[in-house]
Coordinates of C-alpha atoms and ligand atoms in Angstrom, one line a residue:
M1 CA -23.3 -9.8 -1.4
V2 CA -20.9 -7.5 0.5
K3 CA -18.8 -5.1 -1.9
V4 CA -15.7 -3.3 -0.8
K5 CA -13.6 -0.6 -2.7
V6 CA -10.0 -0.8 -1.0
P7 CA -7.3 1.6 -1.8
A8 CA -3.7 1.4 -3.0
T9 CA -1.1 2.6 -0.4
T10 CA 2.3 3.7 -0.4
A11 CA 4.5 2.6 2.7
N12 CA 7.2 4.0 4.7
I13 CA 7.6 7.3 2.8
G14 CA 11.3 7.9 3.4
P15 CA 12.4 7.7 6.8
G16 CA 9.1 6.1 8.1
F17 CA 10.1 2.2 7.9
D18 CA 7.0 -0.1 8.7
C19 CA 5.4 3.1 10.5
L20 CA 4.3 5.8 7.8
G21 CA 1.6 5.3 5.2
M22 CA -0.6 6.8 2.7
A23 CA -3.6 5.6 0.8
L24 CA -3.8 6.4 -3.0
E25 CA -7.0 7.1 -5.2
L26 CA -6.8 4.0 -7.1
F27 CA -8.7 0.9 -5.6
N28 CA -9.4 -2.9 -6.2
I29 CA -12.9 -3.9 -5.7
I30 CA -13.8 -7.2 -3.4
E31 CA -17.1 -8.9 -3.7
V32 CA -18.4 -11.6 -1.7
E33 CA -21.4 -13.8 -1.4
E34 CA -22.2 -16.5 0.9
I35 CA -23.0 -19.9 -1.1
K36 CA -24.2 -23.6 0.4
T37 CA -20.8 -24.6 0.2
G38 CA -17.2 -24.7 -1.2
L39 CA -15.1 -22.1 -2.2
E40 CA -15.4 -20.0 -5.5
I41 CA -12.7 -17.6 -6.1
I42 CA -13.1 -15.4 -9.6
I43 CA -9.8 -13.7 -10.7
P44 CA -9.2 -11.2 -13.2
D45 CA -7.8 -13.0 -16.5
K46 CA -4.5 -10.6 -16.4
D47 CA -3.9 -11.9 -12.8
K48 CA -4.6 -15.3 -12.8
K49 CA -0.9 -16.7 -13.1
Y50 CA -0.2 -14.5 -10.1
I51 CA -3.0 -15.3 -7.7
E52 CA -4.2 -18.2 -6.5
N53 CA -7.7 -19.4 -6.6
D54 CA -7.8 -22.0 -3.5
E55 CA -7.6 -21.9 0.0
N56 CA -4.3 -20.2 -0.1
N57 CA -5.5 -17.1 -1.7
L58 CA -4.8 -13.8 0.4
V59 CA -8.2 -12.2 0.8
Y60 CA -9.7 -15.9 1.5
Q61 CA -6.6 -16.0 4.1
S62 CA -7.6 -13.0 5.5
M63 CA -11.7 -13.8 5.5
K64 CA -10.7 -16.7 7.2
S65 CA -8.5 -15.4 10.1
L66 CA -12.0 -13.2 11.1
F67 CA -14.0 -16.1 10.9
D68 CA -11.3 -18.0 13.2
K69 CA -11.4 -15.1 15.7
V70 CA -14.9 -14.7 15.9
D71 CA -15.8 -18.4 15.7
C72 CA -18.7 -17.9 12.9
H73 CA -17.9 -19.8 9.7
P74 CA -20.2 -19.3 6.6
K75 CA -20.4 -22.9 5.2
G76 CA -19.6 -21.5 1.4
L77 CA -17.9 -18.4 -0.3
R78 CA -18.0 -16.6 -3.7
I79 CA -15.1 -14.5 -3.8
T80 CA -14.9 -12.0 -6.8
L81 CA -11.6 -10.0 -7.4
M82 CA -11.4 -6.7 -9.9
N83 CA -8.1 -5.9 -9.5
N84 CA -6.5 -2.1 -10.3
I85 CA -3.4 -2.4 -8.0
P86 CA -0.4 -3.5 -9.7
L87 CA 0.9 -7.0 -7.8
T88 CA 4.3 -6.7 -6.2
R89 CA 5.4 -3.3 -7.0
G90 CA 5.3 -2.1 -3.3
L91 CA 1.7 -0.4 -3.9
G92 CA -0.1 -2.3 -1.1
S93 CA -1.4 -5.0 -3.4
S94 CA -1.3 -7.6 -0.5
A95 CA -2.3 -5.0 2.1
A96 CA -5.7 -4.3 -0.2
C97 CA -6.6 -7.9 0.0
I98 CA -6.1 -8.3 3.9
A99 CA -7.9 -5.0 4.7
G100 CA -10.9 -5.5 1.8
G101 CA -11.0 -9.2 3.0
M102 CA -11.4 -8.8 6.7
T103 CA -13.8 -5.9 6.2
A104 CA -16.0 -8.1 3.9
A105 CA -16.0 -11.2 5.9
N106 CA -17.1 -8.9 9.4
E107 CA -19.5 -7.0 7.0
L108 CA -20.8 -10.8 6.0
I109 CA -21.4 -12.0 9.5
G110 CA -22.9 -9.0 11.2
K111 CA -20.1 -6.7 11.9
P112 CA -18.9 -8.4 15.2
L113 CA -15.1 -6.6 15.2
T114 CA -14.9 -3.5 15.7
N115 CA -13.0 -0.9 13.4
S116 CA -10.1 -0.7 15.8
E117 CA -10.4 -4.8 16.1
I118 CA -9.8 -5.0 12.4
I119 CA -7.0 -2.6 12.2
F120 CA -5.2 -4.5 14.9
L121 CA -6.3 -8.1 12.9
A122 CA -5.0 -6.7 9.9
A123 CA -1.6 -5.5 11.3
K124 CA -0.7 -8.6 12.8
M125 CA -1.4 -10.4 9.8
D126 CA 0.6 -8.2 7.4
G127 CA 3.1 -7.6 10.2
H128 CA 3.4 -4.1 10.1
P129 CA 0.9 -1.1 10.2
D130 CA 2.1 1.1 7.8
N131 CA -0.2 -0.3 4.3
V132 CA -3.2 -2.1 6.0
L133 CA -4.2 1.2 8.2
P134 CA -3.9 3.8 5.5
A135 CA -6.1 1.1 3.1
L136 CA -8.7 1.1 6.1
I137 CA -8.7 4.5 7.1
G138 CA -7.2 6.4 4.3
G139 CA -5.0 10.0 4.5
L140 CA -1.6 9.9 5.7
T141 CA -1.1 7.7 8.9
V142 CA 1.5 7.0 11.4
G143 CA 0.7 3.5 13.0
C144 CA 2.5 1.8 16.3
L145 CA 1.7 -2.1 16.2
L146 CA 1.8 -2.9 20.1
E147 CA 0.6 -6.6 21.7
N148 CA -2.8 -5.8 21.7
E149 CA -3.7 -2.8 19.6
V150 CA -2.6 -0.3 17.1
K151 CA -1.8 3.0 18.4
Y152 CA -2.1 5.7 15.4
V153 CA -3.0 8.9 14.1
K154 CA -4.5 9.9 10.8
I155 CA -3.6 12.8 9.0
D156 CA -5.4 14.6 6.0
L157 CA -3.2 16.1 3.6
P158 CA -3.7 19.1 1.6
S159 CA -5.5 18.3 -1.8
Q160 CA -2.6 20.5 -3.3
L161 CA -0.3 17.2 -2.8
K162 CA -0.2 15.0 -5.9
I163 CA 1.5 11.8 -5.7
L164 CA 3.8 10.9 -8.4
V165 CA 4.1 7.3 -8.9
L166 CA 6.6 5.3 -11.3
I167 CA 6.2 1.7 -11.8
P168 CA 8.3 -0.5 -13.4
N169 CA 7.6 -3.6 -15.3
F170 CA 9.2 -6.1 -13.2
H171 CA 7.9 -7.2 -9.5
F172 CA 10.2 -7.4 -6.5
P173 CA 8.3 -9.0 -3.7
T174 CA 8.2 -8.2 -0.2
K175 CA 9.8 -11.4 1.3
K176 CA 12.5 -11.1 -0.8
A177 CA 12.7 -6.9 -0.5
R178 CA 12.6 -7.6 3.7
S179 CA 15.1 -10.3 3.4
I180 CA 17.9 -8.3 2.4
L181 CA 17.6 -5.9 5.3
P182 CA 20.8 -5.8 8.0
K183 CA 19.6 -7.5 11.5
S184 CA 21.2 -4.0 13.1
L185 CA 22.3 -0.3 12.0
P186 CA 24.5 2.2 13.2
F187 CA 23.5 4.3 15.8
E188 CA 23.9 7.8 13.6
D189 CA 21.7 5.9 10.9
A190 CA 19.3 5.7 13.4
V191 CA 19.4 9.4 14.5
F192 CA 19.5 10.2 11.1
N193 CA 15.9 8.7 10.5
L194 CA 14.4 9.8 13.7
S195 CA 15.5 13.6 12.9
R196 CA 13.6 13.2 8.8
L197 CA 10.8 11.5 10.2
G198 CA 10.3 14.3 13.0
L199 CA 11.0 16.8 10.0
L200 CA 8.7 14.9 7.6
V201 CA 5.4 14.5 9.7
S202 CA 5.8 18.0 10.7
S203 CA 6.5 19.6 7.3
L204 CA 3.4 17.6 5.8
M205 CA 1.3 19.1 9.0
T206 CA 2.3 22.8 8.3
D207 CA 2.5 22.6 4.3
N208 CA 6.0 23.1 4.6
F209 CA 6.9 21.3 1.4
D210 CA 10.5 22.6 0.8
N211 CA 11.7 20.6 3.5
L212 CA 10.4 17.6 2.0
P213 CA 13.6 16.4 -0.1
I214 CA 15.6 15.9 3.2
A215 CA 12.8 14.7 5.2
L216 CA 12.2 11.8 2.7
Q217 CA 15.9 10.7 3.4
D218 CA 16.4 7.4 4.6
K219 CA 19.0 5.1 6.2
I220 CA 17.2 2.0 7.3
H221 CA 15.6 0.6 4.2
Q222 CA 16.4 2.3 0.9
P223 CA 20.2 2.2 0.8
Y224 CA 19.4 -1.7 0.9
R225 CA 16.8 -1.9 -1.7
K226 CA 17.8 0.6 -4.1
D227 CA 20.3 -1.6 -6.2
F228 CA 17.6 -3.7 -7.1
I229 CA 16.1 -0.7 -9.0
P230 CA 17.6 -0.2 -12.1
H231 CA 18.7 3.3 -13.1
W232 CA 17.9 4.6 -9.3
E233 CA 20.6 7.4 -9.0
E234 CA 19.8 9.1 -12.6
I235 CA 16.0 8.3 -12.2
T236 CA 15.5 10.0 -8.8
S237 CA 18.0 13.1 -9.5
K238 CA 16.1 13.7 -12.8
L239 CA 12.4 13.6 -10.5
L240 CA 14.2 16.5 -8.2
E241 CA 15.4 18.5 -11.4
F242 CA 11.7 18.3 -13.0
G243 CA 10.0 19.6 -9.7
S244 CA 9.3 16.6 -7.3
R245 CA 9.6 17.6 -3.9
G246 CA 11.7 14.5 -2.8
Y247 CA 11.2 10.9 -3.4
F248 CA 11.0 7.6 -2.0
I249 CA 11.1 3.9 -2.6
S250 CA 7.4 2.8 -2.4
G251 CA 7.1 0.1 0.5
A252 CA 9.2 -2.7 0.0
G253 CA 10.0 -1.4 -4.0
P254 CA 10.2 -1.3 -6.7
S255 CA 7.9 1.6 -7.6
I256 CA 9.2 5.1 -6.8
V257 CA 7.6 7.8 -5.3
G258 CA 7.5 11.7 -5.2
F259 CA 5.4 14.4 -3.9
L260 CA 4.5 17.2 -6.1
D261 CA 2.6 20.5 -5.1
K262 CA 2.4 22.3 -8.6
D263 CA 3.1 21.7 -12.5
Y264 CA 1.3 18.3 -12.2
E265 CA 1.2 17.2 -16.2
K266 CA 4.6 19.2 -17.1
V267 CA 6.6 16.9 -14.3
R268 CA 4.4 13.8 -15.6
N269 CA 5.2 14.5 -19.4
K270 CA 8.8 15.1 -18.4
T271 CA 9.3 12.1 -16.4
V272 CA 7.5 10.1 -19.1
E273 CA 10.0 11.3 -21.6
F274 CA 12.7 10.4 -19.6
L275 CA 12.2 7.3 -18.5
S276 CA 11.4 6.1 -22.4
K277 CA 15.0 5.4 -23.1
Y278 CA 15.2 2.7 -20.7
E279 CA 14.0 -1.1 -21.1
E280 CA 12.0 -1.5 -18.0
N281 CA 9.0 0.6 -19.5
W282 CA 8.0 2.4 -16.5
E283 CA 4.5 3.6 -16.3
V284 CA 3.9 7.1 -14.6
E285 CA 0.7 7.9 -12.8
I286 CA -0.1 11.0 -10.5
L287 CA -2.3 10.2 -7.9
N288 CA -4.8 11.9 -5.1
V289 CA -4.4 11.0 -1.9
S290 CA -7.7 9.2 -0.5
N291 CA -8.3 10.6 2.3
S292 CA -11.3 8.2 3.1
G293 CA -9.7 5.2 2.5
L294 CA -11.8 1.6 2.3
E295 CA -15.4 1.8 1.4
V296 CA -18.0 -0.6 1.7
I297 CA -20.2 -0.1 -1.4
N298 CA -22.4 -2.7 -0.4
S299 CA -23.4 -4.5 2.7
E300 CA -26.1 -7.0 2.6
R301 CA -25.9 -9.4 5.0
S302 CA -27.7 -13.1 3.5
N303 CA -30.4 -13.4 5.5
E304 CA -30.6 -17.5 4.7
R305 CA -27.8 -19.2 6.6
Y306 CA -27.1 -22.3 4.8
Ligands
HSE401 N1 7.4 -1.5 5.7 C1 7.2 -2.7 4.9 C2 8.7 -2.8 4.2 C3 6.3 -2.4 3.7 O1 9.2 -2.3 3.6 O2 8.8 -4.1 3.8 C4 6.2 -3.3 2.3 O3 5.1 -4.8 3.0

């Protein structure tokens, strides 16, 4: 039996559309066993109406793409999902299925693929590396998906930085969130993002947290997606007032994220109190960055191949 623990992720991080991402200490567990025949998928009750329990299941699909790649197919599989990452809220629940499913598949058949090969296969399947890469290796990651590989750098963030996460009770599927983006951008907007992206990565690497509110600004996706998040202007201006070092839409949304470097509980309490007046029922969490990323908790390859 193989068991993997895979973290939630927040992607884009302001100006880093499709390239920057960060792993968070909030985990799903995926357990996989070989069985004699067929496919059994065990899903938590709360998620049953949102997750397929057949061959369309994303964990299964991800496992299958790895089995196909190396041409090795177990006869039967039992997959058990233990989910803590909220679904379709911009916190990498799909990437967790892909990263976790592929790693579990690789362990189950004796690790035919290297970590780099799994990173590439996972990024190809998700379409971009900003969620799957930090899910697999942890930390803050800068990833560039090339034709045959992902070039990347992982940055461990100081433990003083914690992540304030505001999760609303409505869903915003990535497919829809990508469909509303423009096909081209004004030249000035590209320059705007380049300058912020450079400032953001260098400021995080040098503990220059004062730069974060400007460095997190974005003109590639947030201007188009923020209209789907009710009270965006009021909420984000309050976050700055309460002490958050900037803010951004987590991945494709609708969750909103900020960096905190002090007064963690004070900022959280003020945010909870402020959000309580809205009907969206926002959940507010403070999470640590997961610098280790996905962990294989158990890896017993079945000796008996059916
Ligand atoms: N970079 C992706 C997006 C993350 O913003 O669409 C969500 O999959």
